[in-house]
Amino acid sequence: MWKNICKASELDQDQGVSVTVEGKEIGVFLVDEKPYAIADICPHAYARLSQGFVDGDTVECPLHEAVFEIKTGKCTKGPGSDVTIYPIQIVDGQVQIQL
């Protein structure tokens, strides 16, 4: 089941948006005009990736300098490990996620 999480107009290429869905903290990012959703919390220690530095299709943890691919959730520079990705889409101007 798809759930509305924010408006597509809230997404920006240069920063993430943090949402909580069914108790899961999720970072929503816009890469090449397409939305992506990953677990928002750095697996190394508690920090929101949605508040990190976005560079193209990667995001750097604001506290630990770990780097994650937004499209795949893969950790390309530690500390840390890969993060979960979630199916996401835009329908009628609404960003929707499927958990």
Tab-separated table of C-alpha atoms in Angstrom:
chain	number	residue	atom	x	y	z
A	1	MET	CA	0.000	0.000	0.000
A	2	TRP	CA	1.341	3.423	-0.991
A	3	LYS	CA	1.257	6.241	1.582
A	4	ASN	CA	1.484	9.975	0.945
A	5	ILE	CA	4.481	11.417	2.794
A	6	CYS	CA	4.974	14.943	1.417
A	7	LYS	CA	4.295	17.168	-1.562
A	8	ALA	CA	6.590	16.836	-4.560
A	9	SER	CA	7.101	20.620	-4.415
A	10	GLU	CA	8.867	20.163	-1.043
A	11	LEU	CA	11.724	18.193	-2.642
A	12	ASP	CA	14.951	19.917	-3.635
A	13	GLN	CA	18.030	18.597	-5.482
A	14	ASP	CA	20.326	20.096	-2.821
A	15	GLN	CA	18.875	18.731	0.420
A	16	GLY	CA	16.840	15.899	1.825
A	17	VAL	CA	13.476	15.913	3.558
A	18	SER	CA	12.948	13.952	6.763
A	19	VAL	CA	9.667	12.073	7.291
A	20	THR	CA	8.484	9.461	9.767
A	21	VAL	CA	6.227	6.698	8.447
A	22	GLU	CA	4.977	3.873	10.662
A	23	GLY	CA	7.740	4.684	13.149
A	24	LYS	CA	10.498	4.568	10.507
A	25	GLU	CA	12.644	7.651	9.982
A	26	ILE	CA	13.118	8.122	6.246
A	27	GLY	CA	15.111	10.603	4.195
A	28	VAL	CA	13.585	11.632	0.883
A	29	PHE	CA	15.887	13.005	-1.811
A	30	LEU	CA	15.506	14.288	-5.361
A	31	VAL	CA	18.183	13.086	-7.803
A	32	ASP	CA	17.902	13.986	-11.492
A	33	GLU	CA	14.267	15.026	-10.904
A	34	LYS	CA	13.388	11.583	-9.510
A	35	PRO	CA	12.570	10.902	-5.827
A	36	TYR	CA	14.445	8.367	-3.712
A	37	ALA	CA	13.887	7.239	-0.129
A	38	ILE	CA	16.490	5.787	2.243
A	39	ALA	CA	16.698	5.149	5.960
A	40	ASP	CA	17.336	8.603	7.421
A	41	ILE	CA	19.540	7.558	10.337
A	42	CYS	CA	23.252	6.954	9.814
A	43	PRO	CA	24.028	3.341	10.803
A	44	HIS	CA	27.280	4.428	12.491
A	45	ALA	CA	25.562	6.546	15.155
A	46	TYR	CA	22.440	8.681	15.356
A	47	ALA	CA	22.527	11.459	12.768
A	48	ARG	CA	19.927	12.358	10.129
A	49	LEU	CA	21.191	11.820	6.596
A	50	SER	CA	18.491	14.206	5.365
A	51	GLN	CA	20.492	16.967	7.105
A	52	GLY	CA	23.704	15.887	5.395
A	53	PHE	CA	25.577	17.323	2.425
A	54	VAL	CA	24.028	16.235	-0.885
A	55	ASP	CA	26.405	15.995	-3.843
A	56	GLY	CA	24.700	14.715	-6.992
A	57	ASP	CA	23.516	11.192	-6.151
A	58	THR	CA	25.284	10.896	-2.778
A	59	VAL	CA	24.700	12.227	0.717
A	60	GLU	CA	27.361	12.680	3.389
A	61	CYS	CA	26.451	12.131	7.030
A	62	PRO	CA	26.528	15.518	8.789
A	63	LEU	CA	28.409	14.102	11.792
A	64	HIS	CA	30.512	11.136	10.665
A	65	GLU	CA	31.527	11.916	7.052
A	66	ALA	CA	30.175	8.566	5.862
A	67	VAL	CA	28.920	8.808	2.261
A	68	PHE	CA	25.882	6.953	0.892
A	69	GLU	CA	24.555	6.480	-2.631
A	70	ILE	CA	21.015	7.841	-2.551
A	71	LYS	CA	19.761	5.541	-5.329
A	72	THR	CA	21.079	2.290	-3.813
A	73	GLY	CA	21.692	2.982	-0.103
A	74	LYS	CA	25.265	1.717	-0.510
A	75	CYS	CA	27.866	3.127	1.876
A	76	THR	CA	30.799	4.232	-0.292
A	77	LYS	CA	32.879	5.777	2.494
A	78	GLY	CA	32.776	4.691	6.147
A	79	PRO	CA	32.222	4.603	8.976
A	80	GLY	CA	28.920	2.863	8.541
A	81	SER	CA	27.176	0.258	6.468
A	82	ASP	CA	24.556	0.283	3.732
A	83	VAL	CA	21.143	1.788	4.510
A	84	THR	CA	17.698	0.530	3.536
A	85	ILE	CA	16.035	1.946	0.435
A	86	TYR	CA	12.268	2.165	-0.042
A	87	PRO	CA	10.033	2.182	-3.151
A	88	ILE	CA	8.840	5.720	-3.841
A	89	GLN	CA	6.802	7.493	-6.516
A	90	ILE	CA	5.067	10.779	-7.288
A	91	VAL	CA	1.332	10.690	-8.044
A	92	ASP	CA	-0.734	13.859	-8.547
A	93	GLY	CA	1.923	16.013	-6.915
A	94	GLN	CA	2.186	13.794	-3.839
A	95	VAL	CA	5.287	11.792	-2.929
A	96	GLN	CA	4.245	8.266	-1.941
A	97	ILE	CA	6.221	5.511	-0.253
A	98	GLN	CA	5.654	1.801	0.115
A	99	LEU	CA	6.976	0.093	3.243
